[in-house]
Structures are given as structure tokens and as C-alpha cells.
Amino acid sequence: MAKYLCVLTMLFVGTSNLKAQELITIQQAIDNALKNNLQVKQAEFSEGLSELNLQQSKMALLPNLGGNVNQNLGWGRNQLASGLYQNTKNYTMSFGLSTSVELFGGLTKINQIKQNKSLLEAGKSNLEKVKNDLVLSVITAYLQVLYNKDLIKAAKAQLKVAEEQAAQQQKLMDAGNKTLADVSQAKSQVSTASLSLTDAENALEIAYINLAQLMEIPSSSVFEVQAPAGTSFNQSSTLLKAEEVYQTALKHFPDIKSAEANTQAAQWSLKIAKGNLYPRLSFNASWGTSYFHSQNPFITNNSFEQQLKDNVSKGIGLGLSIPIFNGSQASIGVKRAQINLSQAQSQEALAKNNLGKIVYQAVADARAANGKYNASVKAFEAQKDAFYAIEQRYQVGLANAVEYNTALTNRNKAETDMIQARYDLLFKSKVIDYYLNKPIVF
């Protein structure tokens, strides 16, 4: 994982919910990112659709009920009972209710509910994965800001030392005790230190922008970030065994939960496909009545209420649908579902294998970072002592400018390496906490 971890500083615009120069903790940075990130919102929308699909599949178990009202008006010449023809008008109105419910359909509706439950779980796990990935990105950006801020502090201190040395060399040359070459070497160190400071300032500005973009706030926003306490550099996570971390991650890691849920959904999909091979038995019932009015003088028109009572019709029935041949759609659907299940099982196994590789690599990286940090601390202390010794010799003329500049360069590099190793260790220890499902706090 690239260089690590960020803190924020950006000019606040009225549309942001952050106050100018507000101190932002890592948790606040994470909360802002989770609240505003568009990918998180997209995953939430997908989860909402999955919930609706589940609700719809449950409602499909209920009987359907429908009503109908029909009216018809007819006119024209009609033959009467006497054999004569006469212009007449007829009016008909009918009312009806009907219902049906599937008694057996290969359990496809039940299995559809179970499949949608699994898909909902997969959607929830996917949302959790999107959030976790975003959290890790915010931590990376946050620590990158902190890292660059510490580099600026070191660069300013190094520049101050170089400027003081250059001023001293100029005074000594004016007094005739140093040559132009000594002064030129000292000025060269000032230029180098100034360039390092500029690079660090530019890197910090970019780190701020990256963090602001992750939090979906204006890139011009300005705020301070809270540096981690010394206890945040606890190295205990580097002592854990990779297998222990892996087994813990298997139980909660969203990638695995999502893959498992998709496998379950594919299993239910196969049962649904097989259910389409079975006959379907349904029950239906109906009720209806009608009203008729005619201008035919030979027809007696009873009252509306009386006709509705007299013309009531009721019915119940059973329907059996047996699939015999439908272009092999059902059998091909079963084969397709079997392939999808095998694919989902393969994806689940692949997800678990990838997690194992990532966790083992993360634990190895954390241990390596721990060793590198301890070594860098010792190297910096040694280079400080070496520079101090050379500086004292240089002041009394026992060391030349090349030796002095070399010692100063080595000291500065050792300090930069130590700062980098410090944040490298912090980031990689937090990655282990991430896989252990521990909260990311400083």
C-alpha cells in the first residue's frame, strides 16, 4: 500500500459542514466521508431495492383479488316473440369479484423469498465493504497529511541549521578564516534544505486535497487534524500470528460475507429452477351478478335491487397446470442455475483465498515495518551523534566542508527515513486492526 495516511487542512466554504480551522479527528474524517460519499449512497440505494424485492416476493404468497364492472348498451331492430321486428334498446350491467391462490408450484415462491433474503444480505455486506474500503482510504489520506506535516517540521529545522551554518561561514570568510569554497558549500546546503521544504509543502497541499475529496467537501476547505498520541504507535499488533488474524477476518470481513450470501442465493436459484419442472395447482373462486333493462314490451324489467339479488352467481375451482414441453426452457434454466451456483462457489473460494493472501502479507508487512522503524530510530540517533561530532570538529577546523556536509546530509536523511518508518508502522498496524474488526482510532 502506497504512502500512507492523511490529515486535513482546507479553506472552508459555506456549503461545507466543517468550521474554519476546526480540529478534525480521524473519526470525524471517517464520519464525514461515510456521510457524503456517493459510492456509499449508491450501495445504500442497491440495498433498498433488495429490501423491496424481498417484500414483493413475500406478498406474492397472498391470494390475488380482482373486481370488475361491465356495462353494455345496445339498440337496433330485434325480432319479437310475435315474429314482428321492432326498434329496441337494451342495457346490461354486471359486477364480479374473483380470486385465486397457488396451492403448489414447486415451492418456487417460497424459494424466491429465501433467495431474496440472501441477496439482501449480500447487498448489506457490499455496503459494508464499500464503507470499509472508504475508511481505509481515509486513514491512508489522513496519515499522509500527518506524515507530510512532520516532514515540514523536520525540513524547517534542517533549513534553520543550514542557514545558521551559512551565516557563520560567511563571517569566518570575512575574517579570513574560511574560503569561498566553504561558503559555497554552506549555501548549497541551504538551497538543498529549502528545496526539501518546498517539496514537503507541496506534498502536504496535495494530501489535504486528497483527503477533502474523500470526504466530498470543497478542496478549498481548511481545517486542522489531530495528530495521534504516542500510544497510537503500539506495536502489539505486529506480534499477532497471521493465521489468527485470518480466522478472525473470515468471520466478519464483508467480502467473505457477501460471497457467502451470493452462494446461498445461487443455491436457492437452483431450487427455483427445479421447481419450474413441477405441476402447478391453484384454487380459484368467483362471485358475480348483473342487471338487465330492455324497452322490449314483452320483457318484464324487475327492479335493480331485485335483479342484483336474483342474478347472483358463485363458483370455485381447482386448476392444474402440467409442464410437458416448453422449448426446454425449464431444463435449460436448471442447467444455467447449476452453472451459476458453481461460479458463485468458485467466487467464494477465491475471495477466501485472496483474503488469506492479503492478511498474511499484511502481517508480514507490519512485522517488517516494526523492524524498520526500530532500526530507523537507532540509525537516526547514530547519525545525530555522528553529525554532532563532525560539527564540533568542523568548528575548530579539524573537519572540512565536505565531511560536514556529508554528515549533515546523512543526519537529515536518517530523520526523514525515521518519520516515514514511523507512519508506515502506524498505518500497517491499523491495517491489522482493520482485519480484526477493531475500531480505527488514534
Tab-separated table of C-alpha atoms in Angstrom:
chain	number	residue	atom	x	y	z
A	1	MET	CA	0.000	0.000	0.000
A	2	ALA	CA	1.422	3.295	-1.038
A	3	LYS	CA	2.437	6.092	1.245
A	4	TYR	CA	0.193	6.393	3.921
A	5	LEU	CA	-2.266	8.417	5.796
A	6	CYS	CA	-3.815	11.805	5.830
A	7	VAL	CA	-4.935	14.764	7.812
A	8	LEU	CA	-6.860	17.685	6.530
A	9	THR	CA	-6.416	21.336	6.029
A	10	MET	CA	-8.566	23.339	3.652
A	11	LEU	CA	-10.343	26.651	3.309
A	12	PHE	CA	-13.879	26.274	4.452
A	13	VAL	CA	-16.701	27.167	2.130
A	14	GLY	CA	-20.228	27.871	3.363
A	15	THR	CA	-21.584	24.681	1.803
A	16	SER	CA	-19.325	22.564	3.998
A	17	ASN	CA	-20.378	21.455	7.456
A	18	LEU	CA	-16.871	21.995	8.796
A	19	LYS	CA	-15.866	25.146	10.588
A	20	ALA	CA	-12.771	27.072	9.606
A	21	GLN	CA	-9.713	25.844	11.456
A	22	GLU	CA	-11.761	23.191	13.223
A	23	LEU	CA	-9.711	20.373	14.685
A	24	ILE	CA	-10.659	17.158	12.891
A	25	THR	CA	-10.076	13.765	14.437
A	26	ILE	CA	-9.675	10.612	12.392
A	27	GLN	CA	-13.175	9.529	13.429
A	28	GLN	CA	-14.670	12.830	12.274
A	29	ALA	CA	-12.887	12.483	8.948
A	30	ILE	CA	-14.290	8.955	8.561
A	31	ASP	CA	-17.807	10.060	9.543
A	32	ASN	CA	-17.782	12.915	7.036
A	33	ALA	CA	-16.599	10.596	4.269
A	34	LEU	CA	-19.256	7.979	5.036
A	35	LYS	CA	-21.952	10.650	5.146
A	36	ASN	CA	-21.084	12.331	1.863
A	37	ASN	CA	-19.505	9.654	-0.325
A	38	LEU	CA	-21.507	8.930	-3.480
A	39	GLN	CA	-20.399	5.297	-3.749
A	40	VAL	CA	-21.787	4.680	-0.268
A	41	LYS	CA	-25.079	6.244	-1.312
A	42	GLN	CA	-25.207	4.081	-4.432
A	43	ALA	CA	-24.678	0.965	-2.311
A	44	GLU	CA	-27.442	2.130	0.039
A	45	PHE	CA	-29.809	2.519	-2.935
A	46	SER	CA	-28.991	-1.027	-4.076
A	47	GLU	CA	-29.701	-2.337	-0.591
A	48	GLY	CA	-33.037	-0.512	-0.604
A	49	LEU	CA	-34.005	-2.181	-3.899
A	50	SER	CA	-33.082	-5.578	-2.452
A	51	GLU	CA	-35.389	-4.920	0.501
A	52	LEU	CA	-38.242	-4.090	-1.879
A	53	ASN	CA	-37.609	-7.268	-3.866
A	54	LEU	CA	-37.837	-9.303	-0.664
A	55	GLN	CA	-41.061	-7.570	0.338
A	56	GLN	CA	-42.539	-8.160	-3.108
A	57	SER	CA	-41.697	-11.885	-3.055
A	58	LYS	CA	-43.406	-12.245	0.327
A	59	MET	CA	-46.548	-10.514	-0.943
A	60	ALA	CA	-46.634	-12.937	-3.896
A	61	LEU	CA	-47.766	-15.683	-1.477
A	62	LEU	CA	-51.052	-13.894	-0.813
A	63	PRO	CA	-54.175	-14.620	-2.889
A	64	ASN	CA	-54.941	-12.136	-5.608
A	65	LEU	CA	-58.318	-10.426	-5.656
A	66	GLY	CA	-59.851	-8.530	-8.524
A	67	GLY	CA	-63.142	-6.850	-9.258
A	68	ASN	CA	-64.870	-5.928	-12.482
A	69	VAL	CA	-67.817	-3.800	-13.593
A	70	ASN	CA	-69.122	-4.070	-17.155
A	71	GLN	CA	-71.823	-2.038	-18.887
A	72	ASN	CA	-73.321	-2.535	-22.324
A	73	LEU	CA	-75.909	-0.530	-24.247
A	74	GLY	CA	-77.367	-1.924	-27.452
A	75	TRP	CA	-80.039	-0.737	-29.864
A	76	GLY	CA	-81.498	-1.693	-33.232
A	77	ARG	CA	-84.177	-3.824	-34.821
A	78	ASN	CA	-84.880	-7.043	-32.954
A	79	GLN	CA	-87.394	-9.774	-33.724
A	80	LEU	CA	-90.119	-10.041	-31.099
A	81	ALA	CA	-91.828	-13.240	-29.967
A	82	SER	CA	-94.713	-12.440	-32.301
A	83	GLY	CA	-92.395	-12.559	-35.260
A	84	LEU	CA	-92.531	-8.847	-35.847
A	85	TYR	CA	-89.491	-6.573	-35.786
A	86	GLN	CA	-89.240	-3.536	-33.554
A	87	ASN	CA	-86.592	-0.960	-32.688
A	88	THR	CA	-85.465	-1.646	-29.091
A	89	LYS	CA	-82.820	-0.558	-26.629
A	90	ASN	CA	-81.147	-2.902	-24.126
A	91	TYR	CA	-78.928	-2.023	-21.169
A	92	THR	CA	-76.820	-4.536	-19.260
A	93	MET	CA	-74.635	-4.060	-16.178
A	94	SER	CA	-72.617	-6.797	-14.463
A	95	PHE	CA	-70.474	-6.893	-11.339
A	96	GLY	CA	-67.942	-9.518	-10.318
A	97	LEU	CA	-65.182	-10.483	-7.923
A	98	SER	CA	-62.597	-13.188	-8.490
A	99	THR	CA	-59.686	-14.552	-6.508
A	100	SER	CA	-57.059	-17.208	-6.972
A	101	VAL	CA	-54.184	-18.599	-4.975
A	102	GLU	CA	-51.434	-21.018	-5.890
A	103	LEU	CA	-51.596	-24.106	-3.693
A	104	PHE	CA	-48.461	-25.718	-5.057
A	105	GLY	CA	-45.946	-24.517	-7.601
A	106	GLY	CA	-42.765	-26.421	-6.942
A	107	LEU	CA	-42.081	-24.193	-3.910
A	108	THR	CA	-40.763	-21.556	-6.305
A	109	LYS	CA	-42.339	-18.660	-4.406
A	110	ILE	CA	-41.004	-19.875	-1.048
A	111	ASN	CA	-37.550	-20.355	-2.515
A	112	GLN	CA	-37.765	-16.940	-4.175
A	113	ILE	CA	-38.255	-15.389	-0.747
A	114	LYS	CA	-35.223	-17.239	0.580
A	115	GLN	CA	-33.153	-16.184	-2.422
A	116	ASN	CA	-34.118	-12.540	-1.962
A	117	LYS	CA	-33.146	-12.758	1.713
A	118	SER	CA	-29.700	-13.972	0.674
A	119	LEU	CA	-29.431	-11.234	-1.939
A	120	LEU	CA	-30.370	-8.670	0.695
A	121	GLU	CA	-27.606	-9.988	2.941
A	122	ALA	CA	-25.201	-9.750	0.014
A	123	GLY	CA	-26.310	-6.155	-0.545
A	124	LYS	CA	-25.742	-5.285	3.102
A	125	SER	CA	-22.298	-6.873	3.005
A	126	ASN	CA	-21.487	-4.971	-0.179
A	127	LEU	CA	-22.471	-1.724	1.534
A	128	GLU	CA	-20.230	-2.644	4.446
A	129	LYS	CA	-17.388	-3.406	2.020
A	130	VAL	CA	-17.763	-0.029	0.292
A	131	LYS	CA	-17.689	1.674	3.681
A	132	ASN	CA	-14.652	-0.317	4.864
A	133	ASP	CA	-12.715	0.445	1.692
A	134	LEU	CA	-13.557	4.122	2.098
A	135	VAL	CA	-12.479	4.076	5.756
A	136	LEU	CA	-9.130	2.568	4.799
A	137	SER	CA	-8.661	5.218	2.105
A	138	VAL	CA	-9.464	7.995	4.593
A	139	ILE	CA	-6.970	6.570	7.093
A	140	THR	CA	-4.340	6.439	4.372
A	141	ALA	CA	-5.006	10.046	3.353
A	142	TYR	CA	-5.218	11.244	6.963
A	143	LEU	CA	-1.870	9.753	7.880
A	144	GLN	CA	-0.315	11.034	4.666
A	145	VAL	CA	-1.178	14.557	5.820
A	146	LEU	CA	0.367	13.891	9.232
A	147	TYR	CA	3.451	12.410	7.608
A	148	ASN	CA	3.938	15.455	5.382
A	149	LYS	CA	3.357	17.821	8.302
A	150	ASP	CA	6.125	16.113	10.247
A	151	LEU	CA	8.352	16.270	7.179
A	152	ILE	CA	7.763	20.029	7.024
A	153	LYS	CA	8.747	20.401	10.672
A	154	ALA	CA	11.936	18.444	10.031
A	155	ALA	CA	12.640	20.358	6.828
A	156	LYS	CA	12.235	23.718	8.581
A	157	ALA	CA	14.617	22.637	11.339
A	158	GLN	CA	17.118	21.427	8.753
A	159	LEU	CA	16.830	24.690	6.835
A	160	LYS	CA	17.422	26.686	10.008
A	161	VAL	CA	20.588	24.724	10.757
A	162	ALA	CA	21.799	25.201	7.181
A	163	GLU	CA	21.115	28.945	7.261
A	164	GLU	CA	22.877	29.371	10.589
A	165	GLN	CA	25.876	27.469	9.269
A	166	ALA	CA	25.956	29.515	6.073
A	167	ALA	CA	25.871	32.752	8.081
A	168	GLN	CA	28.697	31.520	10.306
A	169	GLN	CA	30.794	30.511	7.307
A	170	GLN	CA	30.275	33.939	5.770
A	171	LYS	CA	31.516	35.617	8.966
A	172	LEU	CA	34.545	33.352	9.105
A	173	MET	CA	35.375	34.073	5.462
A	174	ASP	CA	35.043	37.790	6.132
A	175	ALA	CA	37.531	37.332	8.966
A	176	GLY	CA	39.859	35.437	6.655
A	177	ASN	CA	39.396	32.060	8.351
A	178	LYS	CA	37.325	30.368	5.617
A	179	THR	CA	37.499	30.216	1.870
A	180	LEU	CA	34.871	30.965	-0.747
A	181	ALA	CA	34.545	27.237	-1.341
A	182	ASP	CA	33.459	26.725	2.301
A	183	VAL	CA	30.817	29.426	1.970
A	184	SER	CA	29.605	27.986	-1.341
A	185	GLN	CA	29.238	24.545	0.237
A	186	ALA	CA	27.192	26.046	3.081
A	187	LYS	CA	24.951	27.947	0.684
A	188	SER	CA	24.466	24.751	-1.294
A	189	GLN	CA	23.140	23.089	1.862
A	190	VAL	CA	20.702	25.990	2.310
A	191	SER	CA	19.417	25.519	-1.236
A	192	THR	CA	19.017	21.774	-0.714
A	193	ALA	CA	17.180	22.266	2.570
A	194	SER	CA	14.945	24.935	1.016
A	195	LEU	CA	14.054	22.618	-1.852
A	196	SER	CA	13.203	19.824	0.585
A	197	LEU	CA	10.902	22.191	2.471
A	198	THR	CA	9.167	23.258	-0.745
A	199	ASP	CA	8.653	19.639	-1.785
A	200	ALA	CA	7.193	18.792	1.623
A	201	GLU	CA	4.823	21.776	1.495
A	202	ASN	CA	3.620	20.796	-1.975
A	203	ALA	CA	3.104	17.200	-0.872
A	204	LEU	CA	1.103	18.387	2.140
A	205	GLU	CA	-1.150	20.516	-0.048
A	206	ILE	CA	-1.848	17.546	-2.308
A	207	ALA	CA	-2.516	15.339	0.722
A	208	TYR	CA	-5.057	17.864	2.002
A	209	ILE	CA	-6.815	17.888	-1.363
A	210	ASN	CA	-6.936	14.077	-1.478
A	211	LEU	CA	-8.457	13.930	1.983
A	212	ALA	CA	-11.002	16.629	1.188
A	213	GLN	CA	-12.065	14.782	-1.946
A	214	LEU	CA	-12.553	11.574	0.020
A	215	MET	CA	-14.786	13.477	2.432
A	216	GLU	CA	-16.678	15.023	-0.510
A	217	ILE	CA	-16.075	18.567	0.725
A	218	PRO	CA	-14.713	21.522	-1.283
A	219	SER	CA	-10.992	21.185	-1.981
A	220	SER	CA	-10.570	24.750	-0.728
A	221	SER	CA	-11.723	23.803	2.787
A	222	VAL	CA	-9.253	24.439	5.605
A	223	PHE	CA	-9.106	22.590	8.921
A	224	GLU	CA	-6.573	21.126	11.286
A	225	VAL	CA	-6.177	17.474	12.112
A	226	GLN	CA	-5.408	15.776	15.351
A	227	ALA	CA	-2.077	14.008	15.421
A	228	PRO	CA	-2.012	10.532	17.015
A	229	ALA	CA	-0.895	10.196	20.596
A	230	GLY	CA	2.246	8.284	21.381
A	231	THR	CA	0.205	5.291	22.475
A	232	SER	CA	-1.125	5.003	18.939
A	233	PHE	CA	2.198	3.548	17.944
A	234	ASN	CA	1.520	0.435	19.967
A	235	GLN	CA	3.408	-2.358	18.255
A	236	SER	CA	1.416	-5.236	19.776
A	237	SER	CA	-0.447	-5.910	16.531
A	238	THR	CA	2.829	-6.842	14.863
A	239	LEU	CA	3.180	-9.761	17.287
A	240	LEU	CA	-0.030	-11.490	16.157
A	241	LYS	CA	0.084	-14.656	14.095
A	242	ALA	CA	-1.207	-14.382	10.558
A	243	GLU	CA	-3.496	-17.405	10.892
A	244	GLU	CA	-5.191	-15.883	13.937
A	245	VAL	CA	-5.847	-12.668	12.053
A	246	TYR	CA	-7.114	-14.620	9.027
A	247	GLN	CA	-9.556	-16.740	11.032
A	248	THR	CA	-10.932	-13.614	12.708
A	249	ALA	CA	-11.284	-11.815	9.371
A	250	LEU	CA	-13.167	-14.778	7.885
A	251	LYS	CA	-15.950	-14.307	10.433
A	252	HIS	CA	-16.712	-10.665	9.748
A	253	PHE	CA	-14.958	-9.437	6.598
A	254	PRO	CA	-17.653	-8.075	4.248
A	255	ASP	CA	-16.061	-9.512	1.102
A	256	ILE	CA	-16.460	-13.002	2.562
A	257	LYS	CA	-19.966	-12.389	3.896
A	258	SER	CA	-21.036	-11.065	0.502
A	259	ALA	CA	-19.529	-14.051	-1.328
A	260	GLU	CA	-21.224	-16.499	1.062
A	261	ALA	CA	-24.580	-14.754	0.656
A	262	ASN	CA	-24.257	-14.863	-3.140
A	263	THR	CA	-23.559	-18.600	-2.953
A	264	GLN	CA	-26.686	-19.104	-0.853
A	265	ALA	CA	-28.692	-17.041	-3.322
A	266	ALA	CA	-27.404	-19.220	-6.170
A	267	GLN	CA	-28.450	-22.356	-4.262
A	268	TRP	CA	-31.984	-21.021	-3.888
A	269	SER	CA	-31.984	-20.016	-7.541
A	270	LEU	CA	-31.250	-23.636	-8.472
A	271	LYS	CA	-34.193	-24.821	-6.368
A	272	ILE	CA	-36.415	-22.240	-8.052
A	273	ALA	CA	-35.346	-23.515	-11.457
A	274	LYS	CA	-36.065	-27.115	-10.464
A	275	GLY	CA	-39.458	-26.040	-9.096
A	276	ASN	CA	-40.445	-24.944	-12.603
A	277	LEU	CA	-40.387	-28.626	-13.616
A	278	TYR	CA	-43.270	-29.452	-11.257
A	279	PRO	CA	-47.023	-29.160	-11.957
A	280	ARG	CA	-48.819	-26.142	-10.515
A	281	LEU	CA	-52.056	-26.453	-8.601
A	282	SER	CA	-54.193	-23.388	-7.995
A	283	PHE	CA	-57.535	-22.615	-6.380
A	284	ASN	CA	-59.910	-20.003	-7.731
A	285	ALA	CA	-63.256	-18.563	-6.685
A	286	SER	CA	-65.647	-16.055	-8.213
A	287	TRP	CA	-68.830	-14.137	-7.444
A	288	GLY	CA	-70.940	-12.081	-9.794
A	289	THR	CA	-74.314	-10.572	-10.504
A	290	SER	CA	-75.962	-8.496	-13.238
A	291	TYR	CA	-78.753	-6.117	-14.123
A	292	PHE	CA	-80.684	-6.037	-17.437
A	293	HIS	CA	-83.148	-3.479	-18.776
A	294	SER	CA	-84.900	-3.556	-22.143
A	295	GLN	CA	-87.522	-1.450	-23.908
A	296	ASN	CA	-88.986	-4.600	-25.342
A	297	PRO	CA	-92.659	-4.544	-24.221
A	298	PHE	CA	-92.718	-8.323	-23.919
A	299	ILE	CA	-89.905	-8.364	-21.375
A	300	THR	CA	-90.600	-7.687	-17.726
A	301	ASN	CA	-87.886	-5.498	-16.156
A	302	ASN	CA	-87.518	-6.226	-12.484
A	303	SER	CA	-86.064	-3.618	-10.143
A	304	PHE	CA	-82.348	-3.017	-9.948
A	305	GLU	CA	-82.090	-4.392	-6.415
A	306	GLN	CA	-84.172	-7.452	-7.192
A	307	GLN	CA	-82.137	-8.350	-10.267
A	308	LEU	CA	-78.874	-8.000	-8.382
A	309	LYS	CA	-80.226	-10.445	-5.803
A	310	ASP	CA	-81.707	-12.866	-8.335
A	311	ASN	CA	-78.770	-12.914	-10.748
A	312	VAL	CA	-76.013	-13.793	-8.254
A	313	SER	CA	-73.627	-16.466	-9.476
A	314	LYS	CA	-70.840	-18.146	-7.481
A	315	GLY	CA	-68.101	-20.541	-8.356
A	316	ILE	CA	-65.000	-22.312	-7.102
A	317	GLY	CA	-62.474	-24.387	-8.934
A	318	LEU	CA	-59.109	-26.061	-8.991
A	319	GLY	CA	-56.647	-25.676	-11.801
A	320	LEU	CA	-53.722	-27.960	-12.575
A	321	SER	CA	-51.019	-26.912	-14.999
A	322	ILE	CA	-48.599	-29.652	-16.070
A	323	PRO	CA	-45.429	-28.672	-17.950
A	324	ILE	CA	-44.943	-31.098	-20.818
A	325	PHE	CA	-42.845	-29.214	-23.327
A	326	ASN	CA	-41.925	-25.550	-23.350
A	327	GLY	CA	-38.958	-25.481	-25.637
A	328	SER	CA	-36.706	-26.957	-22.911
A	329	GLN	CA	-36.850	-23.624	-21.102
A	330	ALA	CA	-37.220	-25.241	-17.681
A	331	SER	CA	-34.448	-27.815	-18.143
A	332	ILE	CA	-32.076	-25.234	-19.608
A	333	GLY	CA	-32.943	-22.962	-16.680
A	334	VAL	CA	-31.851	-25.714	-14.283
A	335	LYS	CA	-28.535	-26.160	-16.091
A	336	ARG	CA	-27.956	-22.419	-16.116
A	337	ALA	CA	-28.669	-22.236	-12.369
A	338	GLN	CA	-26.223	-25.096	-11.731
A	339	ILE	CA	-23.505	-23.232	-13.601
A	340	ASN	CA	-24.282	-20.021	-11.698
A	341	LEU	CA	-24.034	-21.936	-8.424
A	342	SER	CA	-20.653	-23.391	-9.373
A	343	GLN	CA	-19.488	-19.924	-10.354
A	344	ALA	CA	-20.665	-18.445	-7.034
A	345	GLN	CA	-18.931	-21.223	-5.087
A	346	SER	CA	-15.751	-20.548	-7.044
A	347	GLN	CA	-16.025	-16.819	-6.301
A	348	GLU	CA	-16.471	-17.555	-2.608
A	349	ALA	CA	-13.395	-19.803	-2.554
A	350	LEU	CA	-11.436	-17.173	-4.476
A	351	ALA	CA	-12.498	-14.456	-2.014
A	352	LYS	CA	-11.319	-16.559	0.922
A	353	ASN	CA	-8.022	-17.360	-0.791
A	354	ASN	CA	-7.435	-13.697	-1.634
A	355	LEU	CA	-8.225	-12.679	1.937
A	356	GLY	CA	-5.697	-15.207	3.206
A	357	LYS	CA	-3.003	-13.847	0.896
A	358	ILE	CA	-3.784	-10.246	1.837
A	359	VAL	CA	-3.839	-10.950	5.589
A	360	TYR	CA	-0.599	-12.942	5.577
A	361	GLN	CA	1.051	-10.190	3.529
A	362	ALA	CA	-0.321	-7.513	5.862
A	363	VAL	CA	1.024	-9.274	8.948
A	364	ALA	CA	4.416	-9.739	7.274
A	365	ASP	CA	4.421	-6.069	6.235
A	366	ALA	CA	3.548	-4.970	9.771
A	367	ARG	CA	6.408	-7.008	11.229
A	368	ALA	CA	8.795	-5.649	8.628
A	369	ALA	CA	7.589	-2.105	9.355
A	370	ASN	CA	8.155	-2.675	13.063
A	371	GLY	CA	11.721	-3.811	12.443
A	372	LYS	CA	12.351	-0.963	10.020
A	373	TYR	CA	11.038	1.622	12.477
A	374	ASN	CA	13.200	0.345	15.326
A	375	ALA	CA	16.224	0.294	13.030
A	376	SER	CA	15.474	3.792	11.723
A	377	VAL	CA	15.285	5.179	15.259
A	378	LYS	CA	18.702	3.730	16.036
A	379	ALA	CA	20.087	4.958	12.724
A	380	PHE	CA	18.829	8.475	13.372
A	381	GLU	CA	20.333	8.555	16.859
A	382	ALA	CA	23.645	7.337	15.438
A	383	GLN	CA	23.613	9.916	12.639
A	384	LYS	CA	22.762	12.687	15.120
A	385	ASP	CA	25.740	11.731	17.245
A	386	ALA	CA	27.966	11.472	14.177
A	387	PHE	CA	26.858	14.881	12.934
A	388	TYR	CA	27.403	16.468	16.341
A	389	ALA	CA	30.947	15.094	16.439
A	390	ILE	CA	31.706	16.320	12.907
A	391	GLU	CA	30.145	19.694	13.673
A	392	GLN	CA	32.374	20.192	16.688
A	393	ARG	CA	35.464	19.203	14.677
A	394	TYR	CA	34.382	21.463	11.833
A	395	GLN	CA	34.057	24.465	14.136
A	396	VAL	CA	37.700	24.173	15.157
A	397	GLY	CA	38.970	23.382	11.679
A	398	LEU	CA	39.577	19.655	12.206
A	399	ALA	CA	36.994	18.625	9.566
A	400	ASN	CA	36.483	20.043	6.105
A	401	ALA	CA	33.287	21.254	4.454
A	402	VAL	CA	32.784	18.018	2.508
A	403	GLU	CA	32.856	15.966	5.718
A	404	TYR	CA	30.478	18.386	7.415
A	405	ASN	CA	28.001	18.427	4.516
A	406	THR	CA	28.103	14.649	4.209
A	407	ALA	CA	27.348	14.228	7.924
A	408	LEU	CA	24.514	16.773	7.747
A	409	THR	CA	23.014	15.101	4.690
A	410	ASN	CA	23.187	11.700	6.369
A	411	ARG	CA	21.540	13.059	9.507
A	412	ASN	CA	18.732	14.693	7.538
A	413	LYS	CA	18.122	11.550	5.520
A	414	ALA	CA	18.054	9.433	8.678
A	415	GLU	CA	15.462	11.751	10.202
A	416	THR	CA	13.284	11.600	7.081
A	417	ASP	CA	13.593	7.807	6.988
A	418	MET	CA	12.575	7.620	10.653
A	419	ILE	CA	9.478	9.778	10.102
A	420	GLN	CA	8.459	7.681	7.119
A	421	ALA	CA	9.037	4.431	9.022
A	422	ARG	CA	7.033	5.774	11.962
A	423	TYR	CA	3.926	6.415	9.881
A	424	ASP	CA	4.493	3.254	7.872
A	425	LEU	CA	4.332	1.258	11.101
A	426	LEU	CA	1.269	3.163	12.306
A	427	PHE	CA	-0.600	2.583	9.063
A	428	LYS	CA	0.243	-1.103	8.819
A	429	SER	CA	-0.680	-1.721	12.445
A	430	LYS	CA	-4.050	-0.061	11.746
A	431	VAL	CA	-4.490	-2.346	8.748
A	432	ILE	CA	-4.188	-5.323	11.105
A	433	ASP	CA	-6.843	-3.736	13.339
A	434	TYR	CA	-8.995	-3.351	10.225
A	435	TYR	CA	-8.850	-7.092	9.538
A	436	LEU	CA	-9.505	-7.813	13.227
A	437	ASN	CA	-12.674	-5.679	13.039
A	438	LYS	CA	-11.323	-3.254	15.622
A	439	PRO	CA	-12.292	0.432	15.517
A	440	ILE	CA	-9.695	2.645	13.852
A	441	VAL	CA	-8.781	5.210	16.476
A	442	PHE	CA	-5.714	7.269	17.301
